[in-house]
Structures are given as structure tokens and as C-alpha cells.
PDB file of C-alpha atoms in Angstrom:
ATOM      1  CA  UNK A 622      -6.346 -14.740  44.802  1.00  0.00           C
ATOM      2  CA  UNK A 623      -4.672 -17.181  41.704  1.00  0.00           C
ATOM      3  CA  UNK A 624      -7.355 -15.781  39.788  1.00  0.00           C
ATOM      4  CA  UNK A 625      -6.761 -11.866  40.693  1.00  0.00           C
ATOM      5  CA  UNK A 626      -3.041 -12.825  39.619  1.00  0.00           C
ATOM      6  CA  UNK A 627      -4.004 -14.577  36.036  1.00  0.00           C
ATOM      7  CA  UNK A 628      -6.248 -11.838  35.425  1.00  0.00           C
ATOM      8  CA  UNK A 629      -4.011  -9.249  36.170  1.00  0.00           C
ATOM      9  CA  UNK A 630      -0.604 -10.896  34.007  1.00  0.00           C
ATOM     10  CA  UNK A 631      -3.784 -11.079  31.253  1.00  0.00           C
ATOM     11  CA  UNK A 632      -4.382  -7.481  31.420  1.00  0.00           C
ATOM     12  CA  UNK A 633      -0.520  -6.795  31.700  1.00  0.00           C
ATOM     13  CA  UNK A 634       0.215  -8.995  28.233  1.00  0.00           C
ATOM     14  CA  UNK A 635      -2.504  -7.648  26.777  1.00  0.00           C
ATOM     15  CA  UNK A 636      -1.355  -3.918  27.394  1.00  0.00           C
ATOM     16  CA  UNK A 637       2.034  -4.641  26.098  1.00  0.00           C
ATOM     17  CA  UNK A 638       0.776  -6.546  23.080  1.00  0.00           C
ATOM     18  CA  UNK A 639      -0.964  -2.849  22.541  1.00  0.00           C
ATOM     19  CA  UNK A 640       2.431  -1.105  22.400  1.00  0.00           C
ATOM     20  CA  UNK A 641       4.286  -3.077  19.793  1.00  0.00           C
ATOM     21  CA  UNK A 642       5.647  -1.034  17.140  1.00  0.00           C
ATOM     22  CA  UNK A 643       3.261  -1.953  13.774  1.00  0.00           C
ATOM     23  CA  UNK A 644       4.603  -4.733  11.778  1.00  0.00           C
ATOM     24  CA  UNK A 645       4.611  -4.266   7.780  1.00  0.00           C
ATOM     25  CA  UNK A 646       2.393  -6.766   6.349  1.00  0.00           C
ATOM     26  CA  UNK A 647       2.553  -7.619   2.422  1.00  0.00           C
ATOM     27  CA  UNK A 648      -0.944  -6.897   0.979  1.00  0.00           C
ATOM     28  CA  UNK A 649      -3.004  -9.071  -1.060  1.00  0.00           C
ATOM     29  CA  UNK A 650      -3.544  -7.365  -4.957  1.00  0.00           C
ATOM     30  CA  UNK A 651      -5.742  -8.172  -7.315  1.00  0.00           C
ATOM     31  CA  UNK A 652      -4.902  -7.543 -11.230  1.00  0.00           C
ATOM     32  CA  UNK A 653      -7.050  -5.308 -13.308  1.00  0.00           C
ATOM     33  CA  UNK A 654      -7.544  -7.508 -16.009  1.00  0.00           C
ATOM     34  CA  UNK A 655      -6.508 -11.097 -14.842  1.00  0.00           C
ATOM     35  CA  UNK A 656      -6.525 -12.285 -18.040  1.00  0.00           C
ATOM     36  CA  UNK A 657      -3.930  -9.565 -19.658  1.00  0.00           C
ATOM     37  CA  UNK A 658      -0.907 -11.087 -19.484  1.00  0.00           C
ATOM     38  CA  UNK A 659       1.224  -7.620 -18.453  1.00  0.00           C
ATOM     39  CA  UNK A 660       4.508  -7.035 -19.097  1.00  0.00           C
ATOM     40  CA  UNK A 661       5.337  -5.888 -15.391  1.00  0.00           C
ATOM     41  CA  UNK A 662       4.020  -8.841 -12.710  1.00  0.00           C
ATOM     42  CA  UNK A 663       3.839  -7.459  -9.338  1.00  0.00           C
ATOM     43  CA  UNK A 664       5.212 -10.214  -6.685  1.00  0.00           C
ATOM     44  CA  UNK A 665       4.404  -8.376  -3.584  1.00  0.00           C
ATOM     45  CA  UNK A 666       2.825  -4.872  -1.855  1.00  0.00           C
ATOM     46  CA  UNK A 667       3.930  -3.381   1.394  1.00  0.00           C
ATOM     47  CA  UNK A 668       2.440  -0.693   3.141  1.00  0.00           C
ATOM     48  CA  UNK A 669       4.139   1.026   6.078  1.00  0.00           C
ATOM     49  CA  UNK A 670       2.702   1.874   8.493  1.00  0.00           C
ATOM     50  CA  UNK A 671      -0.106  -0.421   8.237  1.00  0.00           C
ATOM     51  CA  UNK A 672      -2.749   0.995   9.306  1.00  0.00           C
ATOM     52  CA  UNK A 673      -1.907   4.362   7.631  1.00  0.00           C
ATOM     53  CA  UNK A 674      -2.670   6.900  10.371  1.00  0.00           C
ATOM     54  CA  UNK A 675      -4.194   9.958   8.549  1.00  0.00           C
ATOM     55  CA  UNK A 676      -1.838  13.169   8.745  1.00  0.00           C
ATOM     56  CA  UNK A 677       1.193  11.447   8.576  1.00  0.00           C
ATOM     57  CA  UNK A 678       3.637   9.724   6.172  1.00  0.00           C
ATOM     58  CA  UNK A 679       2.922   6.420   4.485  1.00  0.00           C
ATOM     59  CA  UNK A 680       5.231   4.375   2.215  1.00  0.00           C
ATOM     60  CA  UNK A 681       3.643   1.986  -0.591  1.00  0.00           C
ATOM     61  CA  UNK A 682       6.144  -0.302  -1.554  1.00  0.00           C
ATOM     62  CA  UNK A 683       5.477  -2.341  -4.620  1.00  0.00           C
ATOM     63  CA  UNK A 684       7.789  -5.636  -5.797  1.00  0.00           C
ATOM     64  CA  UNK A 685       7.658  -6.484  -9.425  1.00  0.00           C
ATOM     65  CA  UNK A 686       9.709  -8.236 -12.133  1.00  0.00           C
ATOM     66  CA  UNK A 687       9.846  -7.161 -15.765  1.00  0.00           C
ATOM     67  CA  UNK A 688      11.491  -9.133 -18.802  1.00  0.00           C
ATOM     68  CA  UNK A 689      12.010  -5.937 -20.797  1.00  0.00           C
ATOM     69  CA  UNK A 690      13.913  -2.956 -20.161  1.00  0.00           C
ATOM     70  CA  UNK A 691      11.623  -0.030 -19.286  1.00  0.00           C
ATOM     71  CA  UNK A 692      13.804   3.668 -19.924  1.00  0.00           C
ATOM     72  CA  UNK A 693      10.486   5.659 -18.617  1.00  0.00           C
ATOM     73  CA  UNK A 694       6.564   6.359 -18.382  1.00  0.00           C
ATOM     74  CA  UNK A 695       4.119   7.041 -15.298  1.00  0.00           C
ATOM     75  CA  UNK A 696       2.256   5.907 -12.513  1.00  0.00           C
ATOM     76  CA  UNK A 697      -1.374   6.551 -12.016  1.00  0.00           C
ATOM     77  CA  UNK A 698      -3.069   6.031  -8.258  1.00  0.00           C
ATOM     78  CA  UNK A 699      -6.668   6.313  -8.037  1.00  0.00           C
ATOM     79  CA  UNK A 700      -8.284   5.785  -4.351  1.00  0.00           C
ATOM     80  CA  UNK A 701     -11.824   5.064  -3.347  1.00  0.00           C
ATOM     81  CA  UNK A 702     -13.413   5.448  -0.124  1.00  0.00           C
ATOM     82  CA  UNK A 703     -16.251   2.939   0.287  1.00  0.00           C
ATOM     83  CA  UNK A 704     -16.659   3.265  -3.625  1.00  0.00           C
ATOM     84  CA  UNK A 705     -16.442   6.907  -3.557  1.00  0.00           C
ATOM     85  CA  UNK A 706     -13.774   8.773  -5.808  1.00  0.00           C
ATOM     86  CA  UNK A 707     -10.977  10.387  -3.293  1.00  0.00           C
ATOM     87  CA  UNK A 708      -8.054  11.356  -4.809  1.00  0.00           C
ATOM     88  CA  UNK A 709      -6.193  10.414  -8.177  1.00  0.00           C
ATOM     89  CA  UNK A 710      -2.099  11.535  -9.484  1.00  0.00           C
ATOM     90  CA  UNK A 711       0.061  10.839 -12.271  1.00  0.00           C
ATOM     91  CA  UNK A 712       3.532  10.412 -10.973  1.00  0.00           C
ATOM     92  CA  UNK A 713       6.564  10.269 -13.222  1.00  0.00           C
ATOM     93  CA  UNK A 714       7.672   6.647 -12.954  1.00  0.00           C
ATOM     94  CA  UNK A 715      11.553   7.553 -12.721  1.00  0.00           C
ATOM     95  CA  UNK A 716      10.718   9.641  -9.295  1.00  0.00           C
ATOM     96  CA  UNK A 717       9.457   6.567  -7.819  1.00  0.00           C
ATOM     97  CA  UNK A 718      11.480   3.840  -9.121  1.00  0.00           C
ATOM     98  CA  UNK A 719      15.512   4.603 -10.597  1.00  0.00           C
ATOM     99  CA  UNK A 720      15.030   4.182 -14.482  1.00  0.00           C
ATOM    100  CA  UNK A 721      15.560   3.237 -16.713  1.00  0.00           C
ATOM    101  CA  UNK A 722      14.490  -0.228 -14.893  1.00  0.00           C
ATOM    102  CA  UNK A 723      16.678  -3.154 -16.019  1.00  0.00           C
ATOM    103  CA  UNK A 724      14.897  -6.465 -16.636  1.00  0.00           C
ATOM    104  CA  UNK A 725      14.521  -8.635 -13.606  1.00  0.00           C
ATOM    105  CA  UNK A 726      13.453  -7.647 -10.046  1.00  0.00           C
ATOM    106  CA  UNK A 727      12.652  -3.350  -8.825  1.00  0.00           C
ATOM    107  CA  UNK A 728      10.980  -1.822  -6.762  1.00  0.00           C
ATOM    108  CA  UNK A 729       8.716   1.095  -6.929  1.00  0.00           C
ATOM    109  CA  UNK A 730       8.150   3.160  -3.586  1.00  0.00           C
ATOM    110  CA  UNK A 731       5.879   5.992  -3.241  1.00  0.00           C
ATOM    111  CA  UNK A 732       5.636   8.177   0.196  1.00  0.00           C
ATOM    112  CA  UNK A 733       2.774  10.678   0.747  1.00  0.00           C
ATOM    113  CA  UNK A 734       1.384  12.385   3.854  1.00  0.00           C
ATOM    114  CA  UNK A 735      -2.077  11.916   3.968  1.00  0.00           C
ATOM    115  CA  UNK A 736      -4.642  14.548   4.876  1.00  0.00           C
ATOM    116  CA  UNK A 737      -4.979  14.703   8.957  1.00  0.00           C
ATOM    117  CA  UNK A 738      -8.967  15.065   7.740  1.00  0.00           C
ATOM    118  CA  UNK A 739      -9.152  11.294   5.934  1.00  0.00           C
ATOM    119  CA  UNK A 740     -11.693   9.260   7.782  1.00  0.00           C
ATOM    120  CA  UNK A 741     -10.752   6.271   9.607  1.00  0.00           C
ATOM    121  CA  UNK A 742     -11.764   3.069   7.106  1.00  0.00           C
ATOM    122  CA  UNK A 743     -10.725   1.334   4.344  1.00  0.00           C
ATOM    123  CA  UNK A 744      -9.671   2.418   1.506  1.00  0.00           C
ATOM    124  CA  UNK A 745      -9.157   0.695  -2.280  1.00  0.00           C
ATOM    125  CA  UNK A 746      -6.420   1.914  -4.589  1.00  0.00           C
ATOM    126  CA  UNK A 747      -6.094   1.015  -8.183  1.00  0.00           C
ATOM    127  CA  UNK A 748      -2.505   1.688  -9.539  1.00  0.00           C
ATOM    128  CA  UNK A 749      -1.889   1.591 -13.490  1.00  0.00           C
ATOM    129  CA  UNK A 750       2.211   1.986 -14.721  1.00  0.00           C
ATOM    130  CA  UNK A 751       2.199   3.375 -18.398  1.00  0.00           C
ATOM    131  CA  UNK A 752       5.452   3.366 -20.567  1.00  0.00           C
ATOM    132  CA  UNK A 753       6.245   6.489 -22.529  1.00  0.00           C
ATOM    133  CA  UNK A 754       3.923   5.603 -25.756  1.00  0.00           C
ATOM    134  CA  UNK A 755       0.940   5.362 -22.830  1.00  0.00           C
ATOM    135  CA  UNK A 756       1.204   1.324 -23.162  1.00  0.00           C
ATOM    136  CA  UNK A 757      -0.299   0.003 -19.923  1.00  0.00           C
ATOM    137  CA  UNK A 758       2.634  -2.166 -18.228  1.00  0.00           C
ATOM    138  CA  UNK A 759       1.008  -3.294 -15.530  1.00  0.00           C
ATOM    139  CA  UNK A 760      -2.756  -2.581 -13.063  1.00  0.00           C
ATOM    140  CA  UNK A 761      -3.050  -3.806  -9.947  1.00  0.00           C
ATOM    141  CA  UNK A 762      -5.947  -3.057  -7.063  1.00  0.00           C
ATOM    142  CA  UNK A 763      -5.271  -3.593  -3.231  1.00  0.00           C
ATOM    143  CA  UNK A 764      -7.239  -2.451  -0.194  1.00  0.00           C
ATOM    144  CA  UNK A 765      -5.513  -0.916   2.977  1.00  0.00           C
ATOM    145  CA  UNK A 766      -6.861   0.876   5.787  1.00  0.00           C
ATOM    146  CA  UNK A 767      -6.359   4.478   7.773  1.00  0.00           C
ATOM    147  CA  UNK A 768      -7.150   5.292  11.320  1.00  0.00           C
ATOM    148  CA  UNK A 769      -7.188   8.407  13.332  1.00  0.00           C
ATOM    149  CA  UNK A 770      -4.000   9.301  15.710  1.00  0.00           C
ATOM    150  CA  UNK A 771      -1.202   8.507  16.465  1.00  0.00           C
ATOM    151  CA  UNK A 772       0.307   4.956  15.313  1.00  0.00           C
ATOM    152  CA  UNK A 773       1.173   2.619  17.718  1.00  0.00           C
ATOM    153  CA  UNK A 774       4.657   2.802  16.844  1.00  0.00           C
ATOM    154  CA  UNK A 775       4.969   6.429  18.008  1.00  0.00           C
ATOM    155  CA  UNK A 776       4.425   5.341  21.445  1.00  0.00           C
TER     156      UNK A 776
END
């Protein structure tokens, strides 16, 4: 009888552990070239939700610090699927961050809706910032992962 009672407070925590809403988790990134010495230094990568559930929206927010002022350029986002080329853009840098970017601490945030047809899995995404005379700033690569539904949080 104990043991019909531990098993079923087991089950119980273990079904409410299920519906907590998803927690955003900063990302581990990896540098292009780590021996460049760029002029913007990420400091941290959050992705929301995390897992990205395919067909709906998903923020990538990305912490950096500059020393010099920055009045403009553009973001490129390549993504891979188990090595496979998915999807690349070129995004106006002032859309996703406000510019021009003073020196110190920003943030750049970029939202998109993913297909509803990505596969579950993970995913690599290499992200390059560019000032306006096509200088690379700053490349960083980070993994994250997408799954099919709806996210837990929904429930």
C-alpha cells in the first residue's frame, strides 16, 4: 500500500514537472574565428522558447558589448540542419537593435515564426554583424533545437 502511495505522488510530481512553463536558458556560442579579436564580444544568447516549437514565434536574444560607436550595418543568419543548408537573411542591423549603438552594453533581438513544416532536431546557426563598409564586427555559432507542437508553456 506505502508503495502504491510513493509511486503514485512519483507519477503526480512527475506530471506536474511536465507542465512547467519553459524556462529561457542562455546558450553556449562559439566564435567564428577565435583568434579574431572582434570589435563586438557577445556575453550571452537567449532563445525563447527553448525548444523552438516549429510554426510559432521564437525570439533570439543576443548580449554584446562594443567599445566603438556603431551608426549602422547588417546581420546575416545562416542555419543548418544536421549540416544541411536551411535558410539564410540579411537583416538591417537598426531593425533589430536601436542604432546607432552607443559603446558599452546592447542588445540585439530578432523574432521569426518558423515554418510549422521544420523537423523536430537540432539546428546550428551562424550569425555574422557587418558595419556599413561590410567590416565584419562580430561571428558567432550556437546550436538550439525545434520540436513539433505545442510548447509546454501553452498548456
Amino acid at each position: 500500500m506505502a508503495m502504491n502511495s510513493f509511486s503514485s505522488l512519483l507519477l503526480l510530481f512527475f506530471m506536474a514537472f511536465l507542465h512547467l512553463p519553459c524556462s529561457m536558458h542562455a546558450k553556449e556560442f562559439r566564435y567564428c574565428d577565435k583568434k579574431n579579436n572582434y570589435e563586438i564580444n557577445v556575453t550571452g544568447i537567449v532563445v525563447s522558447p527553448d525548444p523552438v516549437v516549429s510554426g510559432k514565434p521564437a525570439t533570439f536574444n543576443i548580449s554584446a558589448f562594443t567599445d566603438k560607436a556603431i551608426s549602422g550595418g547588417k546581420v546575416t543568419i545562416d542555419v543548418s540542419y544536421f549540416f544541411l543548408h536551411v535558410h539564410s537573411e540579411t537583416i538591417d542591423l537598426c531593425v533589430e537593435t536601436p542604432c546607432p549603438i552607443s559603446t558599452g552594453n546592447f542588445v540585439l533581438s530578432h523574432s521569426q515564426s518558423l515554418p510549422g513544416i521544420a523537423p523536430p532536431g537540432s539546428y546550428s546557426l551562424t550569425m555574422k554583424i557587418m558595419d556599413g563598409n561590410k567590416h565584419q564586427l562580430t561571428c558567432i555559432g550556437f546550436d538550439f533545437s525545434i520540436t513539433w507542437g505545442s510548447s509546454v508553456s501553452d498548456i
